[in-house]
Coordinates of C-alpha atoms in Angstrom, one line a residue:
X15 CA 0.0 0.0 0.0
X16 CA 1.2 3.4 -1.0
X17 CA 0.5 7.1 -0.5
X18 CA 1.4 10.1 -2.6
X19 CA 2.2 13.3 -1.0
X20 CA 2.3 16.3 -3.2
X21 CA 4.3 19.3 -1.7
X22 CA 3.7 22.3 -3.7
X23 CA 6.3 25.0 -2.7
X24 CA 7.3 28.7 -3.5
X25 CA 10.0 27.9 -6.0
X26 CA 8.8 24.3 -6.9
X27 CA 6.8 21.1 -7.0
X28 CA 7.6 17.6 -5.6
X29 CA 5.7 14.5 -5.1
X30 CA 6.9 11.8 -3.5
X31 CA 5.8 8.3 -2.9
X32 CA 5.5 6.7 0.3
X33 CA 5.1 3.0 1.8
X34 CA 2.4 2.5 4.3
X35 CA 5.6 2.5 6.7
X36 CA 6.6 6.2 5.6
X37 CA 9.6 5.1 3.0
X38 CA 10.2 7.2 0.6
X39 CA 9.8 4.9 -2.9
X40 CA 10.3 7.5 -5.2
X41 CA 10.0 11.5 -6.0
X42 CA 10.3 14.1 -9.0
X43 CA 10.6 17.6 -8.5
X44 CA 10.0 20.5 -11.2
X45 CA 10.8 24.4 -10.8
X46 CA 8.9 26.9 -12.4
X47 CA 8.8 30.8 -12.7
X48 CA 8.9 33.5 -10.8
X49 CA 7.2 36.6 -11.8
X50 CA 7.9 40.5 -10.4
X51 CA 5.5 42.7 -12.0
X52 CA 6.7 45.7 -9.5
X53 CA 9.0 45.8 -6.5
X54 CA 7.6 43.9 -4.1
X55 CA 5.4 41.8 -6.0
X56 CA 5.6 38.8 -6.2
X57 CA 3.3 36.3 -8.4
X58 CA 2.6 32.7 -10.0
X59 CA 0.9 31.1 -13.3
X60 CA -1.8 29.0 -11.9
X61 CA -0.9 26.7 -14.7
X62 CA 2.2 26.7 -13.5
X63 CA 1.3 25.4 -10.0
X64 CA -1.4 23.3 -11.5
X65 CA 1.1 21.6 -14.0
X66 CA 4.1 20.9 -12.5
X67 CA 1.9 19.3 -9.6
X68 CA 0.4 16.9 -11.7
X69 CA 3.4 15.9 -13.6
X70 CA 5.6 15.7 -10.8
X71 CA 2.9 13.6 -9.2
X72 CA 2.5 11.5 -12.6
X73 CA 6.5 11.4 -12.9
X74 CA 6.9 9.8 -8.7
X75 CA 4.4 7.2 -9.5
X76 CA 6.2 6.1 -12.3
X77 CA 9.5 6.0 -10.9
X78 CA 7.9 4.1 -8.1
X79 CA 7.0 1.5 -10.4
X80 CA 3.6 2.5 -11.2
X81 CA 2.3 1.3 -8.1
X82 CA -1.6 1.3 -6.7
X83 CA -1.7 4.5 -4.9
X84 CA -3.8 4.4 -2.0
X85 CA -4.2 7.9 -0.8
X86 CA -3.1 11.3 -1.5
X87 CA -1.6 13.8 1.0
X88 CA -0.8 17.4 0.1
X89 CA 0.9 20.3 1.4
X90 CA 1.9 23.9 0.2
X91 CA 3.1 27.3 0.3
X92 CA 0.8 29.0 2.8
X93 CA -1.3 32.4 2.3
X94 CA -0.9 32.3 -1.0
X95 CA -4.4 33.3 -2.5
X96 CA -5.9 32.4 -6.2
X97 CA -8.9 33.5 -6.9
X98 CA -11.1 31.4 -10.1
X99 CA -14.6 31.5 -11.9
X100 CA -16.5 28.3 -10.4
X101 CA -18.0 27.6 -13.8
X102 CA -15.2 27.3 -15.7
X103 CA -12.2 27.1 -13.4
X104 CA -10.0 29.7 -15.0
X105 CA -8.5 32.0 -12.6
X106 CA -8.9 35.6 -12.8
X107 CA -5.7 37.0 -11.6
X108 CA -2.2 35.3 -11.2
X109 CA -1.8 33.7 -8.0
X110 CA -0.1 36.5 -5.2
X111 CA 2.1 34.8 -3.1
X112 CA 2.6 34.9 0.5
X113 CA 6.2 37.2 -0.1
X114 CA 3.6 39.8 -1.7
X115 CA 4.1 43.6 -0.4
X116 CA 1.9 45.0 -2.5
X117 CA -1.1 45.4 0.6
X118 CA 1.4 47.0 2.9
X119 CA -0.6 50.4 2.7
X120 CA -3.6 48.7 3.4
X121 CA -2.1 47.2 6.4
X122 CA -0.8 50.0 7.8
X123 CA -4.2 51.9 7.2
X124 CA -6.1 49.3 9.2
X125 CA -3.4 49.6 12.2
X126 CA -4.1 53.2 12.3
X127 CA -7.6 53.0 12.5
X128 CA -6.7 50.7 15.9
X129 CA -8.0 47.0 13.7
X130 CA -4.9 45.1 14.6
X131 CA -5.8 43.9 18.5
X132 CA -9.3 42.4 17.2
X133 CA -7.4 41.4 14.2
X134 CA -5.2 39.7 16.4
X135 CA -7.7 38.5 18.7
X136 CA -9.9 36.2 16.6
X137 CA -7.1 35.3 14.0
X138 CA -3.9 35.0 16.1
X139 CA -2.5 37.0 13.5
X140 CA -0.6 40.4 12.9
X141 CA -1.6 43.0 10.4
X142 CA 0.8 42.4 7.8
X143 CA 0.6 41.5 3.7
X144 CA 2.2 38.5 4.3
X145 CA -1.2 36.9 5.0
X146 CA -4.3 36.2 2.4
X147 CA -7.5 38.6 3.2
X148 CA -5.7 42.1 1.7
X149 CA -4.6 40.2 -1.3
X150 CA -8.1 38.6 -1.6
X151 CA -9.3 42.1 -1.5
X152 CA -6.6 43.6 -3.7
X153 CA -7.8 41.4 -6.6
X154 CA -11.6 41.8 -5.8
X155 CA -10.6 45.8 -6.0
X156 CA -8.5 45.6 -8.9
X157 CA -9.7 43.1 -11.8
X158 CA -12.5 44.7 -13.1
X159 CA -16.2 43.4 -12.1
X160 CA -14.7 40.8 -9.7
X161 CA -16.2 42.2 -6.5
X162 CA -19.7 42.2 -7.9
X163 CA -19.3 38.9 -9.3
X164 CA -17.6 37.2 -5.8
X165 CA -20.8 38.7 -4.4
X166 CA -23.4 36.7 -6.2
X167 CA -21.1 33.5 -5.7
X168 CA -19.1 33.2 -9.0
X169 CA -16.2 32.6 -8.0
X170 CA -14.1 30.7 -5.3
X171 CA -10.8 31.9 -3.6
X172 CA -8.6 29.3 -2.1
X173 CA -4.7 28.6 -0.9
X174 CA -2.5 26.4 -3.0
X175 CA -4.1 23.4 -1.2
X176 CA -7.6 24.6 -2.2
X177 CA -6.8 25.4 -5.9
X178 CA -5.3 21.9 -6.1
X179 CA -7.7 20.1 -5.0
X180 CA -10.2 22.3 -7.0
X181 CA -8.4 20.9 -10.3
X182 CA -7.7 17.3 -8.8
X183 CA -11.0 16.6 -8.0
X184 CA -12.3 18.5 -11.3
X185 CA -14.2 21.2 -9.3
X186 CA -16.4 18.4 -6.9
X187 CA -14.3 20.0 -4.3
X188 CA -13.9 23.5 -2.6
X189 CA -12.2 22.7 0.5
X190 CA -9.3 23.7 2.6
X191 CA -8.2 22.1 6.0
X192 CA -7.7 24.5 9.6
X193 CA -4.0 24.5 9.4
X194 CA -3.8 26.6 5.8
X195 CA -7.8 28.6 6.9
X196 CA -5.9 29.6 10.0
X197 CA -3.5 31.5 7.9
X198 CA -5.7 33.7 6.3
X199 CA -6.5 36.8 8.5
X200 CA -10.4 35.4 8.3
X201 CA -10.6 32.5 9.9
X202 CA -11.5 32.4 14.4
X203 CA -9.0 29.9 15.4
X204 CA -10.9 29.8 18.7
X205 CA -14.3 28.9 17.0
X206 CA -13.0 27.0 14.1
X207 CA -15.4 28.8 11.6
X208 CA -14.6 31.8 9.2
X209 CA -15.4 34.7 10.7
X210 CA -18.2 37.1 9.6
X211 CA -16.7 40.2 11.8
X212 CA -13.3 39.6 9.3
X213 CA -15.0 39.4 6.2
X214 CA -16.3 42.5 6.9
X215 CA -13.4 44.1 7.7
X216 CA -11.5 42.8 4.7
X217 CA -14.3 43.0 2.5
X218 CA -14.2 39.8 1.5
X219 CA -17.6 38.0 0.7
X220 CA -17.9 35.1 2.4
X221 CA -19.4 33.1 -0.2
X222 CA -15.8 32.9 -1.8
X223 CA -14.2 30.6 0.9
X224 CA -13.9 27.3 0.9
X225 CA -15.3 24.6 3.5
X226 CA -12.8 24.1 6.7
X227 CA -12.5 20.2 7.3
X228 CA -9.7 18.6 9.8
X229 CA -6.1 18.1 8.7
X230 CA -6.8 14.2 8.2
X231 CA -10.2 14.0 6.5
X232 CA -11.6 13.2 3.4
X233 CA -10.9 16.1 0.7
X234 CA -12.8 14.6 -2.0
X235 CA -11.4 12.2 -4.7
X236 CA -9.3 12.6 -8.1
X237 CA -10.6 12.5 -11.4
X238 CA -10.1 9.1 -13.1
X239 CA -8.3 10.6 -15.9
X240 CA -5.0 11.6 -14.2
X241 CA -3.7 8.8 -12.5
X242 CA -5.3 6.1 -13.8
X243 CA -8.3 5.4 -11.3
X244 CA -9.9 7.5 -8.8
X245 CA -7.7 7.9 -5.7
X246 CA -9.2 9.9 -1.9
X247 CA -7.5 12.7 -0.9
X248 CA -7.1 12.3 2.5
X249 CA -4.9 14.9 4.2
X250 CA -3.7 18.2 3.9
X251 CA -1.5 21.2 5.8
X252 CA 0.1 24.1 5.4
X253 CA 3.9 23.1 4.9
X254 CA 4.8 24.5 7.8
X255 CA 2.3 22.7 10.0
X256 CA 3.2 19.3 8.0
X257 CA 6.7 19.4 9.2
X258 CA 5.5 20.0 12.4
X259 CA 3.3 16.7 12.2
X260 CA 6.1 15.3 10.1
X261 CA 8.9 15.7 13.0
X262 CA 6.1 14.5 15.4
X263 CA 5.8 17.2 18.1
X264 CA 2.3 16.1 18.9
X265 CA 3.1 16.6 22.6
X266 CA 2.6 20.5 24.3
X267 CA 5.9 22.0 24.7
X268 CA 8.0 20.3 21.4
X269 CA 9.0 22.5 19.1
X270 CA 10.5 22.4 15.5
X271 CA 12.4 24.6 13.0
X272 CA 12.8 24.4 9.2
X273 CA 15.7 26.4 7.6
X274 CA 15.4 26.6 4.1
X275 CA 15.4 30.3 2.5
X276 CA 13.8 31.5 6.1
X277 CA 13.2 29.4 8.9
X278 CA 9.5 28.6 10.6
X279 CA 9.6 27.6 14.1
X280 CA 6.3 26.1 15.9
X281 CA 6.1 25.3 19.7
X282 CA 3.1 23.6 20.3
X283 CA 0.9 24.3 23.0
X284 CA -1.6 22.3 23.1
X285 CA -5.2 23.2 23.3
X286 CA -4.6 26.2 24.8
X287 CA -4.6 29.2 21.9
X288 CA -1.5 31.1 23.6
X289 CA -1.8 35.1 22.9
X290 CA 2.0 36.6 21.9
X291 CA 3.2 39.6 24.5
X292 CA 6.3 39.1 21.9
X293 CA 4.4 39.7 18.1
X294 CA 4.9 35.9 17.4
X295 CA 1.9 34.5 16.0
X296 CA -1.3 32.1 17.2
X297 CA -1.8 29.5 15.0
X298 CA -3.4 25.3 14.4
X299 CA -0.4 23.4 14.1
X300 CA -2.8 20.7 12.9
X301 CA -6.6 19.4 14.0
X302 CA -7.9 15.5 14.4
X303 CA -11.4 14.4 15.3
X304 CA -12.4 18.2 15.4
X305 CA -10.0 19.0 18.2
X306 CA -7.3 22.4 16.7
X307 CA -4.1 21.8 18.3
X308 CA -2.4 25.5 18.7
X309 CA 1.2 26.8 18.3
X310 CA 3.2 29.8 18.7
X311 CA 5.1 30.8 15.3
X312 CA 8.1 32.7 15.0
X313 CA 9.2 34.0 11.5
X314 CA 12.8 34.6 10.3
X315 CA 12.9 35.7 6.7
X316 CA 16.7 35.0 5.7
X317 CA 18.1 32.0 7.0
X318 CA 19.2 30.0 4.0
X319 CA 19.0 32.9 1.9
X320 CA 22.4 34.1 3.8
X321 CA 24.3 31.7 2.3
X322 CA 22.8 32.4 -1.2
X323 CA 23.9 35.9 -0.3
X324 CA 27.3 34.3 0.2
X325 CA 27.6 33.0 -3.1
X326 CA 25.3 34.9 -5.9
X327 CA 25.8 38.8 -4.3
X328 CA 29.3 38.4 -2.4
X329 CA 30.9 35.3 -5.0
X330 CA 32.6 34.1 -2.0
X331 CA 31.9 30.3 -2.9
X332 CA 30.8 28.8 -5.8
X333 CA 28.7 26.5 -3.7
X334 CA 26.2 26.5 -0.7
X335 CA 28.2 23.2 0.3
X336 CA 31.6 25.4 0.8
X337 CA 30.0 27.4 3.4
X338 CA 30.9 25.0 6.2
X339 CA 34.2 23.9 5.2
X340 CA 34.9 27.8 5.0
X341 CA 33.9 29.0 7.9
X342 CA 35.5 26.2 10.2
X343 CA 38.8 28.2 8.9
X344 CA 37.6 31.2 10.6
X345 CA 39.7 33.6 13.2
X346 CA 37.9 32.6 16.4
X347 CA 39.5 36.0 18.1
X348 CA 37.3 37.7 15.6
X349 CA 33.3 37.9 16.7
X350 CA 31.9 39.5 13.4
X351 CA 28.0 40.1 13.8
X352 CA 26.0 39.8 10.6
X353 CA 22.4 41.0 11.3
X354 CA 20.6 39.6 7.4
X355 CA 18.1 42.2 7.7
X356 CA 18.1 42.1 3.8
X357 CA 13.9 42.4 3.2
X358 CA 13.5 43.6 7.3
X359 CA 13.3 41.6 10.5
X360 CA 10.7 39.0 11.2
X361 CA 9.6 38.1 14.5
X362 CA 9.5 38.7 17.4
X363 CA 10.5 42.4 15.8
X364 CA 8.8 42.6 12.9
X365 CA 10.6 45.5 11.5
X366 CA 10.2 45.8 7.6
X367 CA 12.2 49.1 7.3
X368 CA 15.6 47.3 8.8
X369 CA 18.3 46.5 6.8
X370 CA 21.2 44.1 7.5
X371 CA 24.5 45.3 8.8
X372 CA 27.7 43.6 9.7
X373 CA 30.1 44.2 12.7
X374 CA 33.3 43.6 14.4
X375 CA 35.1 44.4 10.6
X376 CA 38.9 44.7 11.2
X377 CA 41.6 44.5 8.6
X378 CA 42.0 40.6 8.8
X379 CA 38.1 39.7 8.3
X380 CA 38.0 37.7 5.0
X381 CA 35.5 35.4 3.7
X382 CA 35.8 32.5 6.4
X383 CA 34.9 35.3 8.9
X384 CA 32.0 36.2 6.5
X385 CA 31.0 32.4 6.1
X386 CA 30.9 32.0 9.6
X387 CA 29.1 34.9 10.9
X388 CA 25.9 34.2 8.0
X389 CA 26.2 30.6 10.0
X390 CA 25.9 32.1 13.6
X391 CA 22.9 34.6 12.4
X392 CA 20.7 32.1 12.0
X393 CA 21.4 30.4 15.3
X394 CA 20.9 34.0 16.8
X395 CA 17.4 34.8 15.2
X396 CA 16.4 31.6 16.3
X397 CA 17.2 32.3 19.9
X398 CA 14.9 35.6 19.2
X399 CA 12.3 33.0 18.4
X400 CA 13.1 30.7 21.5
X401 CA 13.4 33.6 24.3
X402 CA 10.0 35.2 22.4
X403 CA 7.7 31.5 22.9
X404 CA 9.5 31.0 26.2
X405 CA 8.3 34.3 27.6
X406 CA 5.1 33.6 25.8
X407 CA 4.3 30.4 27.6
X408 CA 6.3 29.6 30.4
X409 CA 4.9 25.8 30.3
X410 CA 7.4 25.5 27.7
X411 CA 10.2 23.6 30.3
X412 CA 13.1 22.5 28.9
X413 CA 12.3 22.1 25.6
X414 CA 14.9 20.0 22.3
X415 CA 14.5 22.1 19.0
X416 CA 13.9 19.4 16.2
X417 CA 15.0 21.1 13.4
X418 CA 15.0 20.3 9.6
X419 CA 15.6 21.8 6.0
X420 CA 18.8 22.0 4.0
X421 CA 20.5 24.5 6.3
X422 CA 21.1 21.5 9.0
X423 CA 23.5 19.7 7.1
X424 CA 25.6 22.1 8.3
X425 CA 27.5 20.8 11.4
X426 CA 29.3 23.9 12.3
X427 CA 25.8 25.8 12.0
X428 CA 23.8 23.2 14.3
X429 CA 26.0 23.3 16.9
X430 CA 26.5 27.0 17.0
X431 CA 22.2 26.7 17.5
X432 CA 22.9 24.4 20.4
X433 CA 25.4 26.7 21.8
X434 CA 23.6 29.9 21.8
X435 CA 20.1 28.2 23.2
X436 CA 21.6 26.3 26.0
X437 CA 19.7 23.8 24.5
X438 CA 20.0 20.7 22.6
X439 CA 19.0 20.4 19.3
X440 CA 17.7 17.5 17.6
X441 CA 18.1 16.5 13.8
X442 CA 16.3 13.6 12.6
X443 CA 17.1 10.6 9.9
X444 CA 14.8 12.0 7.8
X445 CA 14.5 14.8 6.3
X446 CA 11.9 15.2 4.2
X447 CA 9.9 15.9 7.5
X448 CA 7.1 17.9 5.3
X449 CA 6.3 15.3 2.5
X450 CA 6.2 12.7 5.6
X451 CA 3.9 15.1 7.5
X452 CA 1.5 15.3 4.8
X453 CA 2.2 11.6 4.3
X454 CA 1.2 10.6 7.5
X455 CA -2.2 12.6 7.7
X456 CA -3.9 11.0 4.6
X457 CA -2.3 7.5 6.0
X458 CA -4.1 7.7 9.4
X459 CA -7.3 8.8 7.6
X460 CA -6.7 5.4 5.3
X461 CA -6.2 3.5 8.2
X462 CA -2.9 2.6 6.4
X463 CA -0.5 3.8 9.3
X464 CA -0.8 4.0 13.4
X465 CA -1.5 6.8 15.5
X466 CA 0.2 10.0 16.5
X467 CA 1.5 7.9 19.6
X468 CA 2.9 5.4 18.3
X469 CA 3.8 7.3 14.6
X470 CA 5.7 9.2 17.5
X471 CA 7.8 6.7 18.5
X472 CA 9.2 5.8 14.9
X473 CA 10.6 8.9 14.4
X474 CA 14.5 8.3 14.4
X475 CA 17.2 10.6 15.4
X476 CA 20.2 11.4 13.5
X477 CA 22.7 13.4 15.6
X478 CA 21.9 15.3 19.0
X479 CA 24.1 18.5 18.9
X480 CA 24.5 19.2 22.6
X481 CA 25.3 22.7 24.2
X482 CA 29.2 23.1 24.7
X483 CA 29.3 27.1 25.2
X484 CA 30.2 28.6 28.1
X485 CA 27.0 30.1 29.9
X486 CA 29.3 33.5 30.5
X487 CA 30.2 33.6 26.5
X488 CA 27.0 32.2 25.5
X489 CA 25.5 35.9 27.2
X490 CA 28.2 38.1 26.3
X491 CA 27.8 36.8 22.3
X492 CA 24.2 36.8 22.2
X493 CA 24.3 40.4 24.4
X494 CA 26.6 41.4 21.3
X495 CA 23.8 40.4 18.6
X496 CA 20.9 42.0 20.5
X497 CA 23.3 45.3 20.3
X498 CA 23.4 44.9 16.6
X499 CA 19.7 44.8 16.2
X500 CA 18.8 47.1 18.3
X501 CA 21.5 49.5 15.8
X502 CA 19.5 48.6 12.4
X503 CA 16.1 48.7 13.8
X504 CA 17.5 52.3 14.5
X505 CA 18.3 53.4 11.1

């Protein structure tokens, strides 16, 4: 028995194939483009997303061996909002994605008029673009007749997850699960409906938005034509939330961190819906049986991107794979500070204005020193993160960081994380934590693997970097850090 889970990203597709025992069998993977229309816009072809999904998901089962495929999974880039005609299925507008700036004055507007602490409130949220309803609204504003037509129910807005299953299912479905509604400025994470009092304020008509079902449930089922037979679509989350499920912090108080081009970190707390003193954000980390299961979320926008920095702006390496090599040649009586404040500061500052900085520049700083610090600035933001949730919800303890993404290959850069947390940090034998996330949802639905307890206890560790810092360096380091933020969010 055998699952697909389709992971539809920012950059890319992938599918991968699954055993019943959480194996990868097989996977294909297709990039696609990019499109700026302005500064700070940001956009997709729904075709695109659309067709490198199914062909990646046609091109996994084939490498697999064309096996019977018992269930589908699917995760995706979050907050990203397309908007189509329910007759004919033909989007009106590119997809915005979640990197979008184009609502920013919107925003900003609303925070003035004093919306952000109801905003907050029912969503979990923060007034920013990064979210769906302004870009919802931007589109109903700007393509001509849209608003009118959304109004008498012609059309249907959805994330990725929504649009997907739209085409997979050849428009049977218009659903969405609570991880990705959670994420969209409109839905009450405390009621678990879409909110009428956030419609409003958005403008968004709420005969647009899809149906909110659990994060294992049954999404409706493909057409025959595309993989052969018709196959149940059986889980979905946000990709953030599916790495969560995927590393298996089901229990209150674990908490996980991807680094790809940013780094997500969730700490979940259980049933209770914690409210940020911090600005981190309230979310689902994932819902079973009806019953949301909440998490703080911390955002850093550059983590990975640093080291693309490295090479593509600086042409200090050739390759991201250099980066550790490099910096274990570095002056350790130099302590350069490299703040990547390149598009702002994410949480807990949320600062889009910032810019990044570098400090502690002598004479003999060369790129080792360079390699090294973009290594250590992502093992400070995260303690940003940590101290923020900590403060947040003191029930925390003595929590391990799981951590995952392509960033924690590098040895030199996990154990600088463990350093400056005091903490250990965990990486696991797998690491395709968010395929296996979505993968395991639509497999418990099936039937086809266990519980979250004992899913739990299959999950393998790799390597346990443990803290080696002095506690009196550990300080004065991260004291030198929070110094260099507090100088560019002062620019």
């Amino acid at each position: 028995m055998t699952i697909l889970a389709m992971d539809q990203g920012t950059t890319s597709s992938r599918a991968l194939v699954f055993s019943d025992d959480l194996q990868v069998q097989a996977s294909a993977q297709q990039e696609f483009e990019q499109h700026f229309p302005r500064s700070g816009w940001v956009e997709h072809d729904p075709d695109d997303i659309w067709t490198t999904s199914a062909a990646t998901a046609r091109g996994a089962i084939e490498k697999a061996g064309n096996p019977r495929i018992d269930a589908i999974g699917i995760t995706n880039q979050r907050e990203t909002v397309l908007i189509w005609d329910r007759k004919t299925g033909q989007p009106i507008h590119r997809a915005i994605v979640w990197q979008d700036r184009r609502t920013a004055d919107l925003c900003q507007r609303l925070k003035d008029e004093g919306c952000e602490e109801v905003v907050r409130t029912v969503t979990g949220l923060l007034l920013d673009p990064y979210f769906s309803a302004t870009k919802i609204a931007w589109i109903l504003d700007e393509v001509e007749g849209a608003r009118a037509r959304a109004e008498a129910g012609e059309l249907a807005f959805g994330t990725v997850d929504s649009f997907l299953i739209w085409k997979l299912t050849g428009g049977q479905s218009h659903v969405t699960d609570a991880t990705n509604a959670s994420r969209t400025l409109l839905y009450d994470i405390r009621k678990g409906e879409w909110s009428d009092e956030m419609c409003r304020l958005f403008g968004v008509p709420r005969a647009m938005l899809p149906e909110v079902r659990d994060s294992a449930a049954e999404f409706g089922t493909t057409r025959a034509d595309l993989f052969g037979r018709e196959i149940p679509i059986l889980g979905v989350a946000g990709d953030q939330q599916a790495a969560t499920v995927g590393q298996a912090c089901f229990a209150p108080g674990m908490m996980k961190s991807t680094y790809g081009t940013g780094c997500f970190a969730l700490l979940n707390t259980g049933d209770q819906a914690v409210t940020s003193e911090n600005r981190l954000l309230t979310t689902i980390a994932y819902q079973l049986d009806g019953k949301p299961v909440y998490a703080l979320e911390g955002s850093i926008f550059i983590a990975g991107a640093v080291v693309q920095w490295l090479r593509d702006g600086l042409m200090l390496i050739r390759e991201a794979s250099e980066t550790q090599a490099l910096s274990e040649r570095a002056d350790d009586s130099q302590q350069i500070i490299m703040v990547p404040a390149f598009t702002g500061l994410g949480a807990p500052h949320w600062n889009p204005q910032a810019r990044g900085a570098i400090f502690g520049l002598t004479r003999n700083t060369g790129p080792a020193e360079f390699a090294r610090a973009a290594l250590e600035s992502v093992g400070f933001q995260t303690r940003d993160l940590w101290q923020a949730m900590r403060a947040d919800w003191t029930e925390a303890g003595d929590a391990v960081l799981r951590v995952d993404g392509g960033m924690t290959a590098s040895e030199p850069a996990m154990q600088f994380l463990a350093d400056i947390l005091g903490a250990p940090v965990d990486r696991p034998e797998n690491t395709e934590t968010t395929a296996q996330g979505a993968a395991w949802l639509a497999g418990f639905r099936a039937g086809l693997c266990p519980g979250p307890d004992e899913y739990a206890k299959a999950w393998r560790l790799d390597r346990r970097f443990e803290p080696k810092m002095d506690e009196s360096l550990r300080q004065q380091r991260y004291s030198a850090w929070q110094r260099a933020v507090a100088a560019v969010m002062s620019v």
